[in-house]
Amino acid sequence: MTMLASFLDSFVSKLPSLSTSDHASVVSLNLFVALLCACIVLGHLLEENRWMNESITALMIGLATGVVILLISNGKSSRLLVFSEDLFFIYLLPPIIFNAGFQVKKKQFFRNFVTIMLFGAIGTVISCTVITLGVTQFFKKLDIGTFDLGDYLAIGAIFAATDSVCTLQVLNQDETPLLYSLVFGEGVVNDATSVVVFNAIQSFDLTHLNHEAAFQLLGNFMYLFLLSTLLGVATGLISAYIIKKLYFGRHSTDREVALMMLMAYLSYMLAELFDLSGILTVFFCGIVMSHYTWHNVTESSRITTKHTFATLSFLAETFIFLYVGMDALDIDKWRSVSDSPGTSVAVSSILIGLLMLGRAAFVFPLSFLSNLVKKNESEKINFKMQVVIWWSGLMRGAVSMALAYNKFTSAGHTDLRGNAIMITSTITVCLFSTVVFGMLTKPLIRYLLPHQKATTSMLSDDNNTPKSIQIPLLDQDSFIEFAGNHNVPRPNSIRGFLTRPTRTVHYYWRQFDDSFMRPVFGGRGFVPFVPGSPTERDPPDLSRA
């Protein structure tokens, strides 16, 4: 600890002289790289801990580091601890969302697609409405400044955004496939919906709100959702076609990997350029790339891309929580509300209560509606799973903070007392929900689902995802084709289609995919295996795990 203090002291002592030089960024990068290493080591040591996970570990290290820096500098170097929404949305969020789509088990995701959309889109709107109505009633009774309808709606959108990064760390995709797919899918759609609703509120003239404006808002959301999805799909297909036709792996594996990474990032930046939802775009780009592009590259490129995307996502997640923890102690924001700490605590408590109520307002009713149309008991969401879904979505994180900074600050600064209270309250809610709810999520899941194992057979596992590269491709293809041709019932009537819509759609999609898409864009079973290196000329070792 003494070495860490002296290390930080030497950094902080240089801040006054470095504040106007390029070396200030070098100091910050050195500090963050060292802290990232500490997060990885401590996260590994605490992996089996009942209460801790990697998100909470990084958050606590960020808080501790912020305290040390503030003590050493006497509160004068708080500008080093500024949260940047541009850094979050442009550099940190894309690799996390892309890897989620790249690694997802597509069959489980699309099998529950309707329920995911209910939770992620409609549920987010319900939660936003509940929070907006609540803050409208309670905040008027508190002396926190003057807010208009647009501010209240923005607050609803800010706190309707769940923290999908932290949530997914407490669930296992193989042990609880249905639960994981619902929480995971809802988290992605929720983030996209929250950002779209927030941007729509910012751009709309709410002084003349009527039925026409409401329908225009709904149409704008559908427009953004569909175009963002199509852009992600198109970018993924273009990457698959280019790699299939040119087959870079014959000459350079590095070019294959570089092209996949650049095309993935290009999809996100194109969405931002055209004012679409980059989250949805890069997510569906990841799904398409894992379905087509990933099977067009050499075996060494498959292994490289799988671990590269996972590593970038892991580092981005760790950096976000470390960053949030350090920025939480920015002295300027807390100085603005130091004269009324009771008001800040009251606002934070109200927001926590409203986000719990808003989440309950859609999880249980929509789960009931979803269960009504499902015939198979194994696909229904039982009450214990509903409680887990409700609880695991109570955490708030960097998305909420980034939106709050966008709304209530200018370049990281705020001079208005009401805006400062909202910023500090957002930080308090994010810290409290991540630490308290996050620490209790793992014990809660173990209590409610003590011996939950995968209830689906091997046929339901998505064996053509990047996670299954150990399985020989020929055996894998034969096994899945057998499943697709024999175990998917064909409807013989309209009634059969309505009672088995997901499986029916999946069957016809497989027919279309095999007949038209894969011959053009490649994919599993449609690209001849050409060794990319001498080590790949050896036949696959069936005994390898």
Coordinates of C-alpha atoms in Angstrom, one line a residue, residues 38-252:
A38 CA -4.8 -5.1 -10.5
C39 CA -8.5 -5.6 -11.4
I40 CA -7.7 -8.7 -13.5
V41 CA -5.5 -10.2 -10.7
L42 CA -8.0 -9.5 -7.9
G43 CA -10.9 -10.5 -10.0
H44 CA -9.3 -13.9 -10.6
L45 CA -8.5 -14.3 -6.9
L46 CA -12.1 -13.4 -5.9
E47 CA -13.7 -15.5 -8.7
E48 CA -15.2 -18.0 -6.3
N49 CA -16.3 -15.5 -3.7
R50 CA -20.0 -15.7 -2.8
W51 CA -20.5 -11.9 -2.9
M52 CA -18.0 -10.4 -5.3
N53 CA -17.8 -10.4 -9.1
E54 CA -15.4 -8.7 -11.5
S55 CA -17.7 -5.7 -11.9
I56 CA -17.8 -5.0 -8.2
T57 CA -14.1 -5.6 -7.8
A58 CA -13.2 -3.1 -10.5
L59 CA -15.7 -0.6 -9.1
M60 CA -14.2 -0.9 -5.6
I61 CA -10.7 -0.5 -6.9
G62 CA -11.8 2.6 -8.8
L63 CA -13.3 4.1 -5.6
A64 CA -10.3 3.3 -3.5
T65 CA -7.9 4.8 -6.1
G66 CA -10.1 7.9 -6.3
V67 CA -9.9 8.3 -2.5
V68 CA -6.1 8.0 -2.5
I69 CA -5.7 10.5 -5.3
L70 CA -8.0 13.0 -3.7
L71 CA -6.2 12.7 -0.3
I72 CA -2.8 13.1 -1.8
S73 CA -3.8 16.1 -4.0
N74 CA -6.0 17.7 -1.3
G75 CA -8.9 17.6 -3.7
K76 CA -7.2 19.6 -6.4
S77 CA -6.8 16.9 -9.2
S78 CA -10.4 15.9 -9.6
R79 CA -10.3 16.8 -13.3
L80 CA -8.4 13.6 -13.8
L81 CA -11.5 11.7 -12.9
V82 CA -13.9 13.0 -15.5
F83 CA -16.4 10.6 -17.0
S84 CA -16.5 11.1 -20.8
E85 CA -19.6 9.9 -22.6
D86 CA -17.8 10.1 -25.9
L87 CA -15.2 7.6 -24.6
F88 CA -17.9 5.3 -23.4
F89 CA -20.2 5.3 -26.5
I90 CA -17.4 5.4 -29.2
Y91 CA -14.7 3.2 -27.8
L92 CA -15.9 1.1 -24.8
L93 CA -19.5 0.1 -25.7
P94 CA -19.0 -1.3 -29.3
P95 CA -16.6 -4.2 -28.4
I96 CA -18.9 -5.3 -25.5
I97 CA -22.1 -5.3 -27.6
F98 CA -20.4 -6.8 -30.6
N99 CA -18.9 -9.7 -28.6
A100 CA -22.3 -10.3 -27.1
G101 CA -23.8 -10.8 -30.5
F102 CA -20.8 -12.7 -31.8
Q103 CA -20.9 -15.2 -28.9
V104 CA -24.6 -15.5 -28.4
K105 CA -26.4 -18.8 -28.8
K106 CA -28.6 -17.8 -31.7
K107 CA -31.2 -20.5 -31.4
Q108 CA -31.9 -19.7 -27.8
F109 CA -32.0 -15.9 -28.6
F110 CA -34.3 -16.1 -31.6
R111 CA -36.5 -18.8 -30.0
N112 CA -37.3 -16.3 -27.2
F113 CA -37.2 -13.2 -29.5
V114 CA -40.8 -12.2 -29.0
T115 CA -40.4 -12.3 -25.2
I116 CA -37.1 -10.5 -25.4
M117 CA -38.7 -7.7 -27.4
L118 CA -41.6 -7.5 -24.9
F119 CA -39.2 -7.0 -22.1
G120 CA -36.6 -4.9 -23.9
A121 CA -38.8 -2.5 -25.9
I122 CA -42.3 -2.4 -24.4
G123 CA -40.9 -3.1 -20.9
T124 CA -38.4 -0.2 -21.1
V125 CA -41.2 2.1 -22.2
I126 CA -43.4 1.0 -19.3
S127 CA -40.5 1.5 -16.9
C128 CA -39.7 4.9 -18.3
T129 CA -43.3 5.9 -17.9
V130 CA -43.5 4.8 -14.3
I131 CA -40.3 6.6 -13.4
T132 CA -41.4 9.7 -15.2
L133 CA -44.7 9.9 -13.4
G134 CA -43.0 9.2 -10.1
V135 CA -40.4 11.9 -10.4
T136 CA -43.0 14.4 -11.6
Q137 CA -44.9 13.9 -8.4
F138 CA -42.1 13.7 -5.9
F139 CA -39.5 16.1 -7.3
K140 CA -42.0 19.0 -7.2
K141 CA -42.2 18.6 -3.4
L142 CA -38.4 18.9 -3.2
D143 CA -36.3 22.0 -3.6
I144 CA -34.0 20.8 -6.4
G145 CA -34.6 23.4 -9.1
T146 CA -37.0 23.9 -12.0
F147 CA -37.6 20.9 -14.4
D148 CA -39.9 20.8 -17.3
L149 CA -41.7 17.9 -19.0
G150 CA -38.7 17.2 -21.2
D151 CA -36.4 16.9 -18.1
Y152 CA -38.8 14.5 -16.4
L153 CA -39.1 12.3 -19.5
A154 CA -35.3 12.3 -19.9
I155 CA -34.9 11.2 -16.3
G156 CA -37.3 8.3 -17.0
A157 CA -35.2 7.3 -20.0
I158 CA -32.0 7.6 -18.1
F159 CA -33.0 5.3 -15.2
A160 CA -34.9 2.9 -17.4
A161 CA -31.5 1.8 -18.9
T162 CA -30.4 -1.4 -17.1
D163 CA -26.7 -2.4 -16.8
S164 CA -26.5 -5.5 -19.1
V165 CA -22.7 -5.7 -18.5
C166 CA -23.0 -6.3 -14.8
T167 CA -26.1 -8.5 -15.1
L168 CA -24.6 -11.0 -17.5
Q169 CA -21.6 -11.7 -15.2
V170 CA -23.9 -13.4 -12.6
L171 CA -25.6 -15.8 -15.0
N172 CA -24.3 -18.8 -16.9
Q173 CA -25.4 -19.4 -20.5
D174 CA -25.0 -23.2 -20.2
E175 CA -26.6 -23.7 -16.8
T176 CA -29.6 -21.4 -17.3
P177 CA -30.1 -21.0 -21.1
L178 CA -33.6 -19.6 -21.0
L179 CA -32.9 -17.2 -18.2
Y180 CA -29.6 -16.1 -19.7
S181 CA -31.1 -15.5 -23.1
L182 CA -34.0 -13.4 -21.7
V183 CA -31.7 -11.3 -19.4
F184 CA -29.1 -10.9 -22.1
G185 CA -31.5 -10.1 -24.9
E186 CA -33.5 -7.7 -22.8
G187 CA -30.3 -5.9 -21.8
V188 CA -29.2 -5.3 -25.4
V189 CA -32.7 -4.2 -26.5
N190 CA -33.1 -2.2 -23.3
D191 CA -29.9 -0.2 -23.9
A192 CA -30.9 0.5 -27.5
T193 CA -34.5 1.5 -26.6
S194 CA -33.4 3.8 -23.8
V195 CA -30.9 5.6 -26.0
V196 CA -33.4 5.9 -28.8
V197 CA -36.1 7.2 -26.5
F198 CA -33.7 9.6 -24.8
N199 CA -32.6 11.0 -28.2
A200 CA -36.2 11.2 -29.4
I201 CA -37.1 13.2 -26.3
Q202 CA -34.2 15.6 -26.8
S203 CA -35.1 16.2 -30.5
F204 CA -38.9 16.6 -30.0
D205 CA -40.8 19.8 -29.3
L206 CA -42.7 18.7 -26.1
T207 CA -44.5 22.1 -25.7
H208 CA -47.1 20.9 -28.3
L209 CA -47.5 17.3 -27.2
N210 CA -50.5 15.6 -28.8
H211 CA -51.6 12.3 -30.3
E212 CA -49.9 13.1 -33.6
A213 CA -46.6 13.7 -31.9
A214 CA -46.9 10.5 -29.9
F215 CA -47.5 8.5 -33.0
Q216 CA -44.6 10.3 -34.7
L217 CA -42.4 9.3 -31.7
L218 CA -43.5 5.7 -32.1
G219 CA -42.8 5.7 -35.8
N220 CA -39.4 7.2 -35.2
F221 CA -38.5 4.4 -32.9
M222 CA -39.6 1.7 -35.3
Y223 CA -37.7 3.5 -38.1
L224 CA -34.5 3.5 -36.0
F225 CA -34.9 -0.1 -34.9
L226 CA -35.5 -1.5 -38.4
L227 CA -32.8 0.5 -40.1
S228 CA -30.3 -0.1 -37.4
T229 CA -30.9 -3.8 -37.6
L230 CA -30.7 -3.8 -41.4
L231 CA -27.5 -1.8 -41.4
G232 CA -25.9 -4.3 -39.0
V233 CA -27.0 -7.3 -41.1
A234 CA -25.8 -5.7 -44.3
T235 CA -22.4 -4.9 -42.9
G236 CA -22.0 -8.4 -41.7
L237 CA -23.1 -9.9 -45.0
I238 CA -20.6 -7.6 -46.9
S239 CA -17.8 -8.8 -44.7
A240 CA -18.8 -12.4 -45.3
Y241 CA -19.0 -12.0 -49.1
I242 CA -15.6 -10.2 -49.3
I243 CA -13.8 -12.7 -47.3
K244 CA -15.5 -15.6 -49.1
K245 CA -14.6 -14.3 -52.6
L246 CA -11.1 -13.0 -51.9
Y247 CA -10.2 -15.6 -49.3
F248 CA -7.5 -13.6 -47.5
G249 CA -6.5 -16.6 -45.4
R250 CA -4.7 -18.1 -48.4
H251 CA -2.2 -15.3 -48.1
S252 CA -2.5 -13.7 -44.7

